[in-house]
PDB file of C-alpha atoms in Angstrom:
ATOM      1  CA  MET A   4      17.996  17.851 -29.028  1.00 36.00           C
ATOM      2  CA  ASN A   5      18.259  14.578 -30.711  1.00 40.00           C
ATOM      3  CA  GLU A   6      15.129  12.094 -30.505  1.00 44.00           C
ATOM      4  CA  PRO A   7      15.967   9.645 -27.777  1.00 47.00           C
ATOM      5  CA  GLN A   8      15.987  12.757 -25.594  1.00 46.00           C
ATOM      6  CA  THR A   9      12.655  14.262 -26.306  1.00 58.00           C
ATOM      7  CA  ARG A  10      11.075  10.773 -25.087  1.00 82.00           C
ATOM      8  CA  LEU A  11      12.794   9.937 -22.235  1.00 93.00           C
ATOM      9  CA  ASP A  12      10.227   9.286 -18.759  1.00 92.00           C
ATOM     10  CA  LEU A  13      13.046   9.971 -16.524  1.00 94.00           C
ATOM     11  CA  VAL A  14      16.638  11.484 -15.699  1.00 95.00           C
ATOM     12  CA  LEU A  15      18.674  11.098 -12.658  1.00 95.00           C
ATOM     13  CA  ARG A  16      21.604  13.362 -12.244  1.00 96.00           C
ATOM     14  CA  GLY A  17      24.382  12.717  -9.978  1.00 96.00           C
ATOM     15  CA  ARG A  18      27.937  13.375  -9.380  1.00 97.00           C
ATOM     16  CA  ARG A  19      28.594   9.931  -8.058  1.00 97.00           C
ATOM     17  CA  VAL A  20      27.152   7.784 -10.728  1.00 96.00           C
ATOM     18  CA  LEU A  21      28.736   3.805 -11.209  1.00 94.00           C
ATOM     19  CA  ALA A  22      28.744   3.411 -14.925  1.00 91.00           C
ATOM     20  CA  ASP A  23      30.859   1.078 -17.203  1.00 89.00           C
ATOM     21  CA  GLY A  24      33.182   0.177 -13.709  1.00 90.00           C
ATOM     22  CA  VAL A  25      33.865   3.762 -13.072  1.00 94.00           C
ATOM     23  CA  ILE A  26      32.381   6.424 -10.634  1.00 96.00           C
ATOM     24  CA  ALA A  27      31.733   9.788 -12.527  1.00 96.00           C
ATOM     25  CA  ALA A  28      29.623  12.486 -12.891  1.00 97.00           C
ATOM     26  CA  ARG A  29      27.211  11.411 -15.406  1.00 96.00           C
ATOM     27  CA  GLU A  30      23.357  11.847 -15.893  1.00 96.00           C
ATOM     28  CA  VAL A  31      21.399   8.467 -17.151  1.00 95.00           C
ATOM     29  CA  GLY A  32      18.201   8.665 -19.365  1.00 94.00           C
ATOM     30  CA  VAL A  33      15.289   5.882 -18.932  1.00 93.00           C
ATOM     31  CA  ARG A  34      12.742   5.288 -21.700  1.00 92.00           C
ATOM     32  CA  ASP A  35       9.540   2.740 -20.702  1.00 89.00           C
ATOM     33  CA  GLY A  36      11.568   1.468 -17.792  1.00 83.00           C
ATOM     34  CA  VAL A  37      14.962   0.979 -19.850  1.00 86.00           C
ATOM     35  CA  ILE A  38      18.329   2.838 -19.676  1.00 90.00           C
ATOM     36  CA  VAL A  39      19.140   4.519 -22.969  1.00 93.00           C
ATOM     37  CA  ALA A  40      21.395   6.737 -22.534  1.00 93.00           C
ATOM     38  CA  VAL A  41      24.179   7.378 -19.880  1.00 94.00           C
ATOM     39  CA  GLU A  42      26.302  11.040 -20.751  1.00 95.00           C
ATOM     40  CA  PRO A  43      28.245  13.742 -18.791  1.00 95.00           C
ATOM     41  CA  LEU A  44      26.560  15.760 -15.983  1.00 94.00           C
ATOM     42  CA  GLY A  45      25.694  18.887 -17.915  1.00 91.00           C
ATOM     43  CA  ARG A  46      24.410  17.417 -21.015  1.00 88.00           C
ATOM     44  CA  ALA A  47      20.698  18.493 -19.872  1.00 85.00           C
ATOM     45  CA  LEU A  48      19.183  15.211 -20.663  1.00 92.00           C
ATOM     46  CA  ARG A  49      15.218  16.092 -20.360  1.00 90.00           C
ATOM     47  CA  ALA A  50      12.677  14.276 -19.771  1.00 92.00           C
ATOM     48  CA  GLY A  51       8.841  14.299 -17.934  1.00 89.00           C
ATOM     49  CA  ARG A  52      10.914  13.560 -14.411  1.00 93.00           C
ATOM     50  CA  VAL A  53      14.255  14.527 -13.600  1.00 94.00           C
ATOM     51  CA  VAL A  54      15.818  13.232 -10.207  1.00 95.00           C
ATOM     52  CA  ASP A  55      18.740  14.574  -8.530  1.00 95.00           C
ATOM     53  CA  VAL A  56      20.798  12.183  -6.889  1.00 96.00           C
ATOM     54  CA  PRO A  57      21.982  13.717  -3.206  1.00 96.00           C
ATOM     55  CA  ASP A  58      26.181  14.488  -3.802  1.00 94.00           C
ATOM     56  CA  ALA A  59      26.511  12.133  -0.606  1.00 94.00           C
ATOM     57  CA  ALA A  60      24.657   9.100  -2.548  1.00 93.00           C
ATOM     58  CA  VAL A  61      26.140   6.981  -5.224  1.00 93.00           C
ATOM     59  CA  LEU A  62      23.879   5.848  -8.090  1.00 93.00           C
ATOM     60  CA  LEU A  63      24.391   2.229  -8.657  1.00 89.00           C
ATOM     61  CA  PRO A  64      23.284  -0.460 -11.039  1.00 87.00           C
ATOM     62  CA  GLY A  65      20.341  -2.618  -9.340  1.00 86.00           C
ATOM     63  CA  LEU A  66      21.704  -6.250  -8.176  1.00 90.00           C
ATOM     64  CA  VAL A  67      20.223  -9.426  -9.591  1.00 93.00           C
ATOM     65  CA  ASP A  68      20.097 -11.794  -6.522  1.00 95.00           C
ATOM     66  CA  THR A  69      20.213 -15.602  -8.726  1.00 95.00           C
ATOM     67  CA  HIS A  70      19.147 -18.035  -5.213  1.00 95.00           C
ATOM     68  CA  VAL A  71      16.114 -16.635  -3.742  1.00 96.00           C
ATOM     69  CA  HIS A  72      13.505 -19.302  -2.022  1.00 95.00           C
ATOM     70  CA  VAL A  73      10.042 -17.617  -1.911  1.00 96.00           C
ATOM     71  CA  ASN A  74       7.855 -20.110  -0.897  1.00 95.00           C
ATOM     72  CA  GLU A  75       4.620 -19.084  -2.733  1.00 95.00           C
ATOM     73  CA  PRO A  76       2.139 -20.808  -2.858  1.00 95.00           C
ATOM     74  CA  GLY A  77       2.372 -23.518  -0.753  1.00 93.00           C
ATOM     75  CA  ARG A  78       4.394 -22.175   2.471  1.00 93.00           C
ATOM     76  CA  THR A  79       3.644 -18.666   1.746  1.00 91.00           C
ATOM     77  CA  GLU A  80       4.383 -18.029   5.702  1.00 92.00           C
ATOM     78  CA  TRP A  81       8.000 -18.943   5.122  1.00 92.00           C
ATOM     79  CA  GLU A  82       8.110 -16.388   2.630  1.00 92.00           C
ATOM     80  CA  GLY A  83       6.050 -14.962   0.015  1.00 95.00           C
ATOM     81  CA  PHE A  84       6.409 -12.831  -3.489  1.00 96.00           C
ATOM     82  CA  ALA A  85       5.236  -9.726  -1.528  1.00 96.00           C
ATOM     83  CA  SER A  86       7.462  -9.541   1.261  1.00 96.00           C
ATOM     84  CA  ALA A  87      10.481 -11.065  -0.453  1.00 96.00           C
ATOM     85  CA  THR A  88      10.093  -8.513  -3.305  1.00 95.00           C
ATOM     86  CA  ARG A  89       9.520  -5.600  -0.824  1.00 95.00           C
ATOM     87  CA  ALA A  90      12.598  -6.643   0.785  1.00 96.00           C
ATOM     88  CA  ALA A  91      14.839  -7.027  -2.122  1.00 95.00           C
ATOM     89  CA  ALA A  92      13.991  -3.337  -3.248  1.00 93.00           C
ATOM     90  CA  ALA A  93      15.006  -1.929  -0.225  1.00 92.00           C
ATOM     91  CA  GLY A  94      18.408  -3.701  -0.467  1.00 90.00           C
ATOM     92  CA  GLY A  95      19.128  -2.522  -4.350  1.00 88.00           C
ATOM     93  CA  VAL A  96      18.015  -5.715  -5.981  1.00 93.00           C
ATOM     94  CA  THR A  97      16.350  -5.026  -9.005  1.00 91.00           C
ATOM     95  CA  THR A  98      15.823  -8.759 -10.292  1.00 93.00           C
ATOM     96  CA  VAL A  99      15.356 -12.208  -8.325  1.00 95.00           C
ATOM     97  CA  LEU A 100      15.457 -15.654  -9.670  1.00 96.00           C
ATOM     98  CA  ASP A 101      13.291 -18.388  -7.503  1.00 96.00           C
ATOM     99  CA  MET A 102      14.236 -21.516  -6.662  1.00 96.00           C
ATOM    100  CA  PRO A 103      12.233 -24.336  -7.450  1.00 96.00           C
ATOM    101  CA  LEU A 104      12.248 -26.393  -4.698  1.00 94.00           C
ATOM    102  CA  ASN A 105      10.305 -24.502  -1.205  1.00 92.00           C
ATOM    103  CA  SER A 106       6.732 -23.987  -2.975  1.00 94.00           C
ATOM    104  CA  ILE A 107       3.815 -26.032  -3.368  1.00 95.00           C
ATOM    105  CA  PRO A 108       3.906 -27.353  -5.651  1.00 96.00           C
ATOM    106  CA  PRO A 109       7.549 -26.962  -6.575  1.00 97.00           C
ATOM    107  CA  THR A 110       8.672 -25.536 -10.209  1.00 97.00           C
ATOM    108  CA  VAL A 111       8.920 -29.225 -11.662  1.00 96.00           C
ATOM    109  CA  THR A 112       6.165 -29.080 -14.635  1.00 97.00           C
ATOM    110  CA  ALA A 113       4.970 -26.093 -16.717  1.00 97.00           C
ATOM    111  CA  ALA A 114       1.728 -26.157 -15.098  1.00 97.00           C
ATOM    112  CA  ALA A 115       3.708 -25.223 -11.008  1.00 97.00           C
ATOM    113  CA  LEU A 116       5.546 -22.903 -13.274  1.00 97.00           C
ATOM    114  CA  ASP A 117       1.900 -21.257 -14.262  1.00 97.00           C
ATOM    115  CA  GLU A 118       0.781 -21.660 -10.681  1.00 96.00           C
ATOM    116  CA  LYS A 119       3.539 -19.566  -9.205  1.00 96.00           C
ATOM    117  CA  ARG A 120       3.378 -16.843 -11.425  1.00 96.00           C
ATOM    118  CA  ALA A 121      -0.355 -16.715 -10.513  1.00 96.00           C
ATOM    119  CA  ALA A 122       0.855 -16.625  -7.055  1.00 96.00           C
ATOM    120  CA  ALA A 123       2.802 -13.515  -7.936  1.00 95.00           C
ATOM    121  CA  LEU A 124       0.724 -11.567  -9.916  1.00 95.00           C
ATOM    122  CA  GLY A 125      -0.004  -7.949  -8.266  1.00 95.00           C
ATOM    123  CA  LYS A 126       2.680  -8.701  -5.563  1.00 95.00           C
ATOM    124  CA  LEU A 127       5.997  -8.012  -6.945  1.00 95.00           C
ATOM    125  CA  SER A 128       8.046  -4.719  -6.225  1.00 94.00           C
ATOM    126  CA  VAL A 129      11.135  -6.192  -8.362  1.00 93.00           C
ATOM    127  CA  ASP A 130      11.367  -7.943 -11.645  1.00 93.00           C
ATOM    128  CA  VAL A 131      11.151 -12.034 -11.140  1.00 95.00           C
ATOM    129  CA  GLY A 132      12.610 -15.209 -12.816  1.00 95.00           C
ATOM    130  CA  PHE A 133      12.208 -18.817 -12.212  1.00 96.00           C
ATOM    131  CA  TRP A 134      14.258 -21.868 -11.534  1.00 96.00           C
ATOM    132  CA  GLY A 135      13.042 -25.425 -12.745  1.00 96.00           C
ATOM    133  CA  GLY A 136      13.851 -28.415 -10.493  1.00 95.00           C
ATOM    134  CA  ALA A 137      15.300 -31.669 -11.897  1.00 93.00           C
ATOM    135  CA  VAL A 138      13.569 -34.660  -9.815  1.00 94.00           C
ATOM    136  CA  PRO A 139      13.354 -38.403 -10.417  1.00 92.00           C
ATOM    137  CA  GLY A 140      10.766 -38.773 -12.904  1.00 90.00           C
ATOM    138  CA  ASN A 141      10.633 -35.236 -14.364  1.00 92.00           C
ATOM    139  CA  SER A 142      12.966 -35.200 -17.431  1.00 89.00           C
ATOM    140  CA  GLY A 143      10.197 -35.235 -19.957  1.00 93.00           C
ATOM    141  CA  ASP A 144       9.149 -31.899 -17.972  1.00 94.00           C
ATOM    142  CA  LEU A 145      12.385 -29.971 -18.328  1.00 94.00           C
ATOM    143  CA  GLU A 146      12.244 -29.054 -22.198  1.00 94.00           C
ATOM    144  CA  PRO A 147       8.543 -27.464 -21.868  1.00 96.00           C
ATOM    145  CA  LEU A 148      10.212 -25.567 -18.593  1.00 96.00           C
ATOM    146  CA  HIS A 149      13.257 -24.166 -20.604  1.00 95.00           C
ATOM    147  CA  ASP A 150      10.698 -23.401 -23.368  1.00 96.00           C
ATOM    148  CA  GLU A 151       8.528 -21.506 -20.657  1.00 96.00           C
ATOM    149  CA  GLY A 152      11.562 -19.357 -19.841  1.00 94.00           C
ATOM    150  CA  VAL A 153      12.944 -20.803 -16.641  1.00 95.00           C
ATOM    151  CA  PHE A 154      16.865 -19.488 -16.237  1.00 94.00           C
ATOM    152  CA  GLY A 155      18.681 -22.861 -15.297  1.00 94.00           C
ATOM    153  CA  PHE A 156      17.420 -26.238 -13.628  1.00 94.00           C
ATOM    154  CA  LYS A 157      18.257 -27.494  -9.520  1.00 94.00           C
ATOM    155  CA  CYS A 158      18.735 -30.390  -8.636  1.00 91.00           C
ATOM    156  CA  PHE A 159      19.889 -32.404  -5.420  1.00 89.00           C
ATOM    157  CA  LEU A 160      22.129 -35.332  -5.066  1.00 86.00           C
ATOM    158  CA  LEU A 161      21.609 -35.153  -0.881  1.00 87.00           C
ATOM    159  CA  PRO A 162      18.183 -34.904   0.502  1.00 88.00           C
ATOM    160  CA  SER A 163      16.916 -31.194  -0.494  1.00 90.00           C
ATOM    161  CA  GLY A 164      14.861 -31.028   2.728  1.00 91.00           C
ATOM    162  CA  VAL A 165      11.864 -31.077   1.809  1.00 91.00           C
ATOM    163  CA  ASP A 166       9.866 -34.023   0.621  1.00 91.00           C
ATOM    164  CA  GLU A 167       8.271 -32.547  -2.192  1.00 93.00           C
ATOM    165  CA  PHE A 168      11.693 -32.053  -3.920  1.00 93.00           C
ATOM    166  CA  PRO A 169      13.171 -35.316  -3.949  1.00 92.00           C
ATOM    167  CA  ARG A 170      17.130 -35.935  -4.537  1.00 90.00           C
ATOM    168  CA  SER A 171      18.407 -37.309  -7.647  1.00 84.00           C
ATOM    169  CA  ARG A 172      19.739 -41.011  -6.776  1.00 74.00           C
ATOM    170  CA  ARG A 173      21.954 -40.741 -10.524  1.00 61.00           C
ATOM    171  CA  THR A 174      21.976 -38.117 -12.831  1.00 49.00           C
ATOM    172  CA  ARG A 175      23.279 -37.885 -16.245  1.00 54.00           C
ATOM    173  CA  TRP A 176      23.807 -34.357 -17.667  1.00 50.00           C
ATOM    174  CA  SER A 177      23.695 -34.144 -21.461  1.00 50.00           C
ATOM    175  CA  ALA A 178      23.312 -31.505 -24.014  1.00 45.00           C
ATOM    176  CA  THR A 179      20.703 -30.722 -26.257  1.00 45.00           C
ATOM    177  CA  SER A 180      20.139 -28.578 -28.871  1.00 36.00           C
ATOM    178  CA  ARG A 181      18.074 -26.297 -26.705  1.00 37.00           C
ATOM    179  CA  CYS A 182      20.120 -26.123 -23.200  1.00 36.00           C
ATOM    180  CA  TRP A 183      21.738 -28.177 -21.034  1.00 35.00           C
ATOM    181  CA  ALA A 184      19.544 -30.527 -18.963  1.00 36.00           C
ATOM    182  CA  ALA A 185      19.551 -33.077 -16.693  1.00 38.00           C
ATOM    183  CA  SER A 186      17.917 -36.328 -16.939  1.00 35.00           C
ATOM    184  CA  THR A 187      17.014 -38.393 -13.769  1.00 33.00           C
ATOM    185  CA  ARG A 188      16.265 -41.681 -12.796  1.00 31.00           C
ATOM    186  CA  SER A 189      15.645 -43.183  -9.402  1.00 31.00           C
TER     187      SER A 189
END
């Protein structure tokens, strides 16, 4: 057996596995939480744990939801990390990207992003990423948010519905060497 097969943590075997746009009988090998092999069924990939997917089920790739409002910290009673990510996992979503506006503070500075990350610790059932917010007066915060790993920026040209995330009265989009960034002026 080749070296990657000897170091697998998990093998999923099924007659109906969606891979590369085709449903076929496959074995899926996982190491350190990453899919490292997709082989025809019968290759006998070996791992510490093997799961036989029932014939009536289809093994699908995990979904990514790029627009989720986790309102923690500040409005956890609306939806917090524990409930949002459990619900995502139950629906086959493996990654959510949190929108920046409904938490207090909103994710418009690197410090606010740190607060969001701290609030999420120990509460996640799926992977979580973050959007940053572009609001009047925070154009200097956009590059630090980008450097901290936000996936993009959201702004509103009409009222957002929450006072903590004001609309941009005028927005100028400009290309920088690092990313597309919104700079706002009141």
